[in-house]
Amino acid sequence: MEKLRYSVILGNVGSCADRYMMGGYSNPFTVEQMFERVAGIDGVEGIELVSDWHITAKNVKLVKEQLEKYNFKLASIIPDHFGEMVWGKGAFTSKDKKVRDKAVSDVKEMIDISKELGGNLISLWPGQDGYDYYFTADYMEERGWFEECLKDCCNYDKNFKISVEYKPKEPRNRSYPSNVYSTLLMVRETGCANCGITVDYGHALVAYENVAESVSVLKKYGNKLFHLHMNDSYGYWDDDMIAGSIHTIPYLETIYWLKKNGYEGFVSTDQYPYREDGQKAVAETLEWLKCFEQVADRMLEDQSVEEVIRSGDATQASAMLRSYLFPLC
Amino acid sequence: MEKLRYSVILGNVGSCADRYMMGGYSNPFTVEQMFERVAGIDGVEGIELVSDWHITAKNVKLVKEQLEKYNFKLASIIPDHFGEMVWGKGAFTSKDKKVRDKAVSDVKEMIDISKELGGNLISLWPGQDGYDYYFTADYMEERGWFEECLKDCCNYDKNFKISVEYKPKEPRNRSYPSNVYSTLLMVRETGCANCGITVDYGHALVAYENVAESVSVLKKYGNKLFHLHMNDSYGYWDDDMIAGSIHTIPYLETIYWLKKNGYEGFVSTDQYPYREDGQKAVAETLEWLKCFEQVADRMLEDQSVEEVIRSGDATQASAMLRSYLFPLC
Amino acid sequence: MEKLRYSVILGNVGSCADRYMMGGYSNPFTVEQMFERVAGIDGVEGIELVSDWHITAKNVKLVKEQLEKYNFKLASIIPDHFGEMVWGKGAFTSKDKKVRDKAVSDVKEMIDISKELGGNLISLWPGQDGYDYYFTADYMEERGWFEECLKDCCNYDKNFKISVEYKPKEPRNRSYPSNVYSTLLMVRETGCANCGITVDYGHALVAYENVAESVSVLKKYGNKLFHLHMNDSYGYWDDDMIAGSIHTIPYLETIYWLKKNGYEGFVSTDQYPYREDGQKAVAETLEWLKCFEQVADRMLEDQSVEEVIRSGDATQASAMLRSYLFPLC
Amino acid sequence: MEKLRYSVILGNVGSCADRYMMGGYSNPFTVEQMFERVAGIDGVEGIELVSDWHITAKNVKLVKEQLEKYNFKLASIIPDHFGEMVWGKGAFTSKDKKVRDKAVSDVKEMIDISKELGGNLISLWPGQDGYDYYFTADYMEERGWFEECLKDCCNYDKNFKISVEYKPKEPRNRSYPSNVYSTLLMVRETGCANCGITVDYGHALVAYENVAESVSVLKKYGNKLFHLHMNDSYGYWDDDMIAGSIHTIPYLETIYWLKKNGYEGFVSTDQYPYREDGQKAVAETLEWLKCFEQVADRMLEDQSVEEVIRSGDATQASAMLRSYLFPLC
């Protein structure tokens, strides 16, 4: 079975802040230091960048050198639609048309930069696109704006992939691309073949999704799973912890269906290791994912697994999982 | 402004059981008694029936007489896809094709009966269509079955409406039509104009939806809001309480957009008044809804409301809502 | 390391109903049939009974014979405070003093019957003790009633254990003994040494508890963990699934602390296997628990586990857990 | 009926940041500017300060002048146990004894400063006291540390109040003082009469508490409600929105019991108005609270309200609430 290809969002090995510890839980790292830290992790093939934070029009050359130095592929660029004051009340769904226009043109700029760096995917995270209070949004009109802006980005280069990452809330109390289905509706509305979806494991959990089902739904409705962000959480909030530290069976099922469905994109880490050393925390995520892959690979070669799934027999599924997870018991 | 038309699910004025109090929290009522009880509630125009529980091929005449006696319209029939042992592991998504076929033919029977009773809408609630355990379902295939069965029902009579009610969980731990977006995707996949969606207020809350947004999303994507079930809850479970007993502003916003969007269907109560007298509990729901309607009507005539929404200014929205809710403060 | 002692709530191997499938998902079983079914499960030492459902003053002889026939210990009796109409609005916190008195005298009757059957523990589950709507309860007075009734039961025989099981909601929308801390406050208020707490794994999850922490808190505040109910869930509702089918690491940590803290009571299954064969579903729970025990036993003998816990280093804990869960990876 | 006394946490009228918008959603304000902004809000009597952010040993004189200039009382100081790198892994429950000692001595310093400024209450918010990952904490020992440190602070001046604010999670994934009951257990363990609890409305919602019940529980167990933080949220996360913008009836019930129980402390706002003007957002909170107070005052004078509560009749409670909320309908 072909192995999954792993990448790391560069900031995952940096320092994290939150709304109370605004100065960060540890000292900051430079872009070069973060590249070096990722290079110290076993099994990473790609790098994912956030604009403004890691990549701008001004440091393209530096980033290119770093990618080449460590032989990393560019997995994706995430245009910053969430971290500068201009985006505070939305990017694609800002009530100010000038802001919406800038949100689109920033994406286009990042498409150009991506191509320069050998990339072929933009992963959009519309964190500020939503609303907070009742009676402060015309939901129909604003979803329409989102779809228009998204379509505009997709049409800029039909051979370049645009992928939308969903999340029910945070930083807005309510986001428009809130779950896999909501986002699929918007993606389909664009009518663009190069438009797809990024599943973030923890975001999907907050949406009460079973991620194995989410990735399968994307397979069913047009093979729309374009990208993946891995982490873990207690399920109620985007805790952005080490993947595998909380969920075991559901992670295994996700990897099982991912490989069964023939997923070919990158699998990125997306963590906020506030109190951990980021390099070690990312390395742990990769080690867990590789374990899940090993077990999933064995299950994929075992015809009886498919039979159990098709039977729907929960006690058989339970016994089967136990035999795979605790072969020595 | 035209008034909303209210209907009652017949069992709402009956006795309720749960998994612990299996014999019911009070003594049962006959169908005739329940009709009489609904007739004692002010402002009800329609009745909604559940097959097996209230309507079968055998008591059509009785039900017809009751509807006529009290001059009630048939708002909808909900085919029983959840209450008989045959449906325990799914109706449209049962792994047994014979069960799927029966699920479809039962719907068709209820379409015929509806027409005999003057109705034009089936509201499907696929409570058993989902799964409980990991590795017990092929999510793509089973969603496909759902869409096929649904399409088959819709094609039976293209002038008759088929509406699907969603819910994230219960009685299955995970349902396929889990939220408004998931269900819209399935409805659109049928390609049938007579296929739409029933929003249950409490089900939407469990899905972390803002119901005002949900009904607007349905307006946007093809005017697909066909039916409504009203109740209230603390938001984490389908508590099926008196509408308005928990939520105030979000209920008001829902009614505001419902009327603004020109909703023309029935507004049914859907409650489980375990420890209350069902007649009084339904009457309370209607009284709250009428209050929300009064305030919403005033807001719809007030141009500044629209302006506040379009401004997105939360403190203005807050002040506006306070002036509508506490005009005497 | 001494092994945990397992017991089964008798109804777990019977038929389950819910508020929609009121007639049950399968045909019912007699008490004798359920005893026989439990006897067919490997490793069960005790039986837990619910009054009214499995044990009444009238069938004590039958139950005694069954216990002896299969050489089962009586793990506990759960007095029915939730399944008969009289309890619909509360038992210990009913607003009707006569109902409160009956709730207490029923417990005393079950203490007598327990002793006749060789038992030494009542596990109270106050499912109806709480409230549903705002402005329908004097919270101070009703908690006071609960404490008085509980104390009265405890004083009936100071050598007999009374254990209270908590749950945030269901069947009431809000319960008084809602989480481990709320219940500890009430238990302590009685001042009775024979008064303690039953932790139900799924109930604790709904309360956003980490069960390993909950059992440790009970150790800290007076060794108050008297009994355990095992099952699993997605965390948002009391799904009552096979233990281990959803949670892996948190279950392992719970067993680790349970054994480290020297827990000596029974470990009961408490499931609602709606769509499964109950006998198989209970057997699965036991098999998972035994696996967790095996791993926990090895961890308890490994000095470095304690060191990792005391270091608080999340990446070390992650690596350690991976080595225990995936020793072959 | 005596009126509630309102205060404002100074930073509420400043600029807010989050983990994405690390530079803040608007430009920062100086301490003097924030004082001036609070002075522009109608009905504020007190100011609450966070150490490091608003008050340190170095600016006591400045703060004193500001309090006097606007005739504000010092409602409380919140010692910073969450915003500097030293606290990243806990304050009272840091695994490093030196950090625990510093956490205590910082509180003592703030007690001294409070007294200099005319205050009599420290409100502790142990945001970093908890844990994130499984197998990284000895729950018994760490709760013990918390209780020891708390007791040490309380003993510093027995005439000065120390109040602990609880929250289930954030910034730690799991906090020790997680809900009102957990915190009460710790407060009682200190045995100090000057030790009590701060209820934050939004924190309590995340803990699935009905705040009216929480404040009553504190009344029952020793009159331990020392302080209040007001805001609103959708219930799943600490959204820190305008109080009253989401919840209506539950807020009214909270104010009703607060006044009925004779609460005498300050009622502070505690908001994060990311995208709003803080001054306006705080003013809105006060306006809503005053409305709730007006209605609650009328209810407290109405004997039938008490009767409805004691009857526990949900339909009567519903009708009563409707008449108070919609007197014109």
XYZ file of C-alpha atoms in Angstrom, chain A:
329
model
C 0.000 0.000 0.000
C 1.354 3.397 -0.907
C 2.387 5.494 2.084
C 0.772 8.802 3.011
C 2.878 11.901 2.434
C 3.335 14.090 5.504
C 3.835 17.824 5.709
C 4.026 20.346 8.549
C 2.527 23.807 8.924
C 5.658 25.775 9.660
C 4.325 27.583 12.730
C 3.662 24.255 14.465
C 7.310 24.149 15.494
C 7.263 27.778 16.626
C 5.845 29.555 19.661
C 2.116 29.791 20.431
C 0.096 32.566 22.018
C -3.495 32.749 23.181
C -5.794 35.541 24.298
C -4.388 35.485 27.834
C -0.727 34.642 27.154
C -0.514 37.208 24.396
C 3.267 37.300 24.377
C 3.521 33.576 23.708
C 4.198 30.499 25.840
C 7.819 30.429 24.681
C 10.270 32.614 22.812
C 9.698 33.076 19.067
C 11.608 31.367 16.266
C 12.655 32.790 12.904
C 11.461 31.231 9.649
C 14.915 29.718 9.115
C 14.916 28.244 12.622
C 11.503 26.723 12.050
C 12.623 25.158 8.768
C 15.601 23.669 10.556
C 13.373 22.320 13.308
C 11.046 20.641 10.820
C 14.069 19.146 9.071
C 14.923 17.471 12.358
C 11.648 15.495 12.303
C 11.634 12.089 10.687
C 9.414 11.518 7.672
C 8.371 15.021 6.620
C 8.143 15.667 2.871
C 6.324 18.964 2.678
C 5.905 22.359 4.259
C 2.710 24.385 4.580
C 2.967 28.148 4.983
C 0.716 30.899 6.293
C 0.987 34.193 4.464
C 2.040 37.215 6.541
C 3.359 34.817 9.207
C 5.774 32.796 7.043
C 5.541 33.957 3.472
C 5.022 37.361 1.877
C 5.929 38.864 -1.442
C 9.108 40.043 0.255
C 10.638 36.799 1.477
C 9.902 34.455 -1.431
C 13.572 34.028 -2.163
C 14.394 33.123 1.417
C 11.592 30.570 1.581
C 12.609 29.070 -1.740
C 16.152 28.591 -0.465
C 14.880 26.958 2.668
C 12.622 24.557 0.772
C 15.527 23.603 -1.461
C 18.028 23.342 1.351
C 15.996 20.650 3.078
C 14.427 19.204 -0.071
C 10.874 19.987 1.052
C 7.899 20.277 -1.286
C 5.494 23.168 -0.790
C 2.366 21.384 0.409
C 0.172 24.460 0.504
C -0.066 28.147 1.309
C -2.795 29.384 3.656
C -3.535 33.003 2.766
C -3.890 35.125 5.873
C -7.598 35.959 6.053
C -7.675 36.033 9.852
C -4.618 37.598 11.453
C -4.491 41.225 10.350
C -6.851 43.939 11.561
C -8.334 44.375 8.089
C -9.862 40.869 8.327
C -11.392 41.341 11.779
C -14.965 41.330 10.478
C -14.518 38.930 7.601
C -12.585 38.418 4.384
C -14.757 36.920 1.615
C -17.843 37.928 3.626
C -16.754 41.317 4.899
C -19.610 43.774 4.584
C -17.055 46.099 2.962
C -16.611 45.278 -0.717
C -13.084 46.655 -0.705
C -12.119 44.117 1.920
C -13.705 41.298 -0.079
C -11.752 42.444 -3.128
C -8.508 42.520 -1.197
C -9.232 39.041 0.174
C -9.517 37.759 -3.394
C -6.475 39.606 -4.707
C -4.377 38.364 -1.782
C -5.313 34.800 -2.720
C -4.297 35.438 -6.304
C -0.973 36.809 -5.143
C -0.445 33.659 -3.113
C -1.327 31.491 -6.121
C 1.458 33.213 -8.043
C 3.907 32.798 -5.196
C 2.903 29.148 -4.750
C 3.662 28.427 -8.362
C 7.016 30.086 -8.018
C 7.710 27.783 -5.093
C 6.511 24.643 -6.885
C 3.145 24.424 -5.105
C -0.243 23.647 -6.583
C -2.652 24.170 -3.716
C -4.044 27.071 -1.688
C -5.807 26.046 1.509
C -8.210 28.777 2.530
C -9.218 29.053 6.122
C -12.034 31.604 6.386
C -11.743 31.992 10.140
C -13.310 35.451 10.223
C -16.072 34.663 7.740
C -19.174 34.287 9.839
C -20.890 36.296 12.527
C -21.143 36.628 16.284
C -24.470 38.131 17.280
C -28.086 37.579 16.281
C -29.514 40.115 13.824
C -26.113 41.140 12.471
C -26.010 39.307 9.164
C -28.037 38.620 6.040
C -27.113 34.948 5.825
C -28.155 34.479 2.228
C -26.319 37.471 0.870
C -23.124 36.759 2.789
C -22.966 33.117 1.702
C -23.431 34.436 -1.798
C -20.434 36.755 -1.393
C -18.371 33.827 -0.166
C -19.254 31.772 -3.213
C -18.517 34.633 -5.600
C -15.115 35.345 -4.107
C -14.249 31.660 -4.035
C -15.248 31.256 -7.667
C -13.199 34.261 -8.630
C -10.103 32.703 -7.005
C -10.734 29.347 -8.685
C -11.068 30.928 -12.095
C -7.702 32.669 -11.755
C -5.931 29.453 -12.740
C -8.062 26.411 -13.415
C -5.079 24.093 -13.072
C -4.360 25.275 -9.551
C -6.299 23.840 -6.632
C -8.237 25.956 -4.134
C -9.289 24.117 -1.005
C -11.574 25.452 1.746
C -11.073 24.477 5.395
C -14.186 24.463 7.558
C -14.745 24.990 11.280
C -17.979 25.597 13.202
C -16.636 28.456 15.305
C -13.533 30.361 16.459
C -12.528 33.036 15.945
C -16.101 33.954 14.868
C -18.791 32.499 17.101
C -20.427 31.087 13.981
C -18.657 30.422 10.694
C -20.217 30.018 7.264
C -18.100 27.073 6.119
C -19.064 25.364 9.393
C -18.921 21.696 8.518
C -18.080 19.401 5.638
C -21.603 19.564 4.182
C -21.991 23.332 4.415
C -18.680 23.769 2.663
C -19.463 21.198 -0.019
C -22.601 23.142 -0.892
C -20.524 26.277 -1.391
C -17.801 24.475 -3.313
C -20.379 22.923 -5.639
C -22.035 26.294 -6.138
C -18.841 27.596 -7.707
C -19.041 24.909 -10.366
C -15.228 24.809 -10.452
C -13.436 21.473 -10.771
C -10.333 22.897 -9.085
C -12.294 23.775 -5.939
C -12.262 21.350 -3.016
C -12.098 20.952 0.732
C -9.508 20.729 3.505
C -10.546 18.575 6.446
C -9.020 19.536 9.777
C -9.434 16.623 12.187
C -10.146 18.775 15.213
C -12.484 21.150 13.385
C -14.525 18.172 12.205
C -14.756 16.868 15.775
C -16.178 20.181 16.969
C -18.811 19.777 14.239
C -19.721 16.346 15.755
C -18.443 14.673 12.591
C -16.984 11.209 12.413
C -13.961 12.101 10.294
C -13.971 8.745 8.502
C -17.455 9.626 7.311
C -16.439 13.187 6.385
C -13.618 12.069 4.132
C -15.919 9.479 2.556
C -18.634 12.017 1.928
C -16.054 14.093 0.060
C -15.110 11.054 -2.011
C -18.746 10.417 -2.844
C -19.596 13.954 -3.895
C -16.944 14.418 -6.544
C -13.648 13.399 -4.939
C -13.403 16.761 -3.206
C -10.942 15.994 -0.423
C -7.992 18.156 -1.443
C -6.045 18.503 1.780
C -5.834 17.345 5.410
C -4.852 18.943 8.729
C -4.083 16.564 11.574
C -4.266 17.158 15.315
C -6.409 15.937 18.170
C -8.829 17.328 20.739
C -11.348 16.464 23.406
C -14.027 17.122 20.816
C -15.617 20.311 22.117
C -13.081 22.836 20.976
C -10.181 23.091 18.550
C -7.580 22.003 21.097
C -4.945 21.402 18.389
C -3.150 18.671 20.341
C -0.853 15.861 19.216
C -2.766 13.629 16.752
C -3.478 10.290 18.403
C -3.096 11.579 21.937
C -6.852 11.480 22.534
C -8.553 9.459 19.769
C -7.468 5.976 18.755
C -10.187 3.952 16.987
C -11.724 6.935 15.203
C -8.282 7.963 13.966
C -7.668 4.440 12.730
C -10.977 4.427 10.891
C -10.146 7.775 9.301
C -6.822 6.511 8.003
C -8.486 3.286 6.825
C -11.011 5.125 4.648
C -8.487 7.718 3.541
C -6.291 5.023 2.068
C -9.195 2.935 0.805
C -10.519 5.997 -1.017
C -7.114 6.515 -2.588
C -6.296 9.903 -1.095
C -3.277 11.379 -2.853
C -2.742 14.761 -1.220
C -0.511 15.807 1.647
C -1.329 15.066 5.280
C -0.267 18.158 7.240
C 0.102 18.579 10.961
C -1.846 21.545 12.339
C -1.159 21.925 16.044
C -0.829 24.576 18.724
C 1.707 23.040 21.113
C 1.365 25.868 23.623
C 3.229 24.189 26.473
C 5.241 21.616 24.542
C 8.319 21.867 22.411
C 6.772 22.183 18.969
C 9.353 20.037 17.250
C 8.728 17.136 19.606
C 4.951 17.585 19.480
C 4.928 17.452 15.665
C 7.211 14.437 15.711
C 4.767 12.682 18.026
C 1.881 13.367 15.632
C 3.835 11.765 12.819
C 4.692 8.714 14.908
C 1.053 8.115 15.843
C -0.090 8.584 12.257
C 2.486 6.067 11.064
C 1.223 3.547 13.640
C -2.352 4.075 12.485
C -1.180 3.643 8.912
C 0.537 0.342 9.733
C -2.603 -1.064 11.317
C -4.840 0.337 8.584
C -2.608 -1.235 5.947
C -3.021 -4.630 7.553
C -6.770 -4.136 7.789
C -6.978 -3.143 4.141
C -5.378 -6.432 3.167
C -7.760 -8.401 5.357
C -10.925 -9.278 3.445
C -12.878 -9.940 6.659
C -12.672 -6.271 7.653
C -14.737 -5.295 4.656
C -17.188 -8.069 5.510
C -17.596 -6.849 9.071
C -18.255 -3.312 7.841
C -20.861 -4.583 5.402
C -22.527 -6.716 8.072
C -22.868 -3.696 10.355
C -22.485 -6.055 13.309
C -21.185 -3.945 16.193
C -20.000 -6.827 18.355
C -18.048 -8.299 15.449
C -16.539 -4.902 14.722
C -15.617 -4.581 18.387
C -13.880 -7.963 18.464
C -12.085 -7.214 15.218
C -10.795 -3.872 16.464
C -9.606 -5.413 19.694
C -7.658 -8.028 17.818
C -5.948 -5.318 15.770
C -5.289 -2.986 18.687
C -4.376 -5.549 21.310
C -2.955 -8.499 19.362
C -1.068 -9.610 22.454
C -4.088 -9.651 24.821
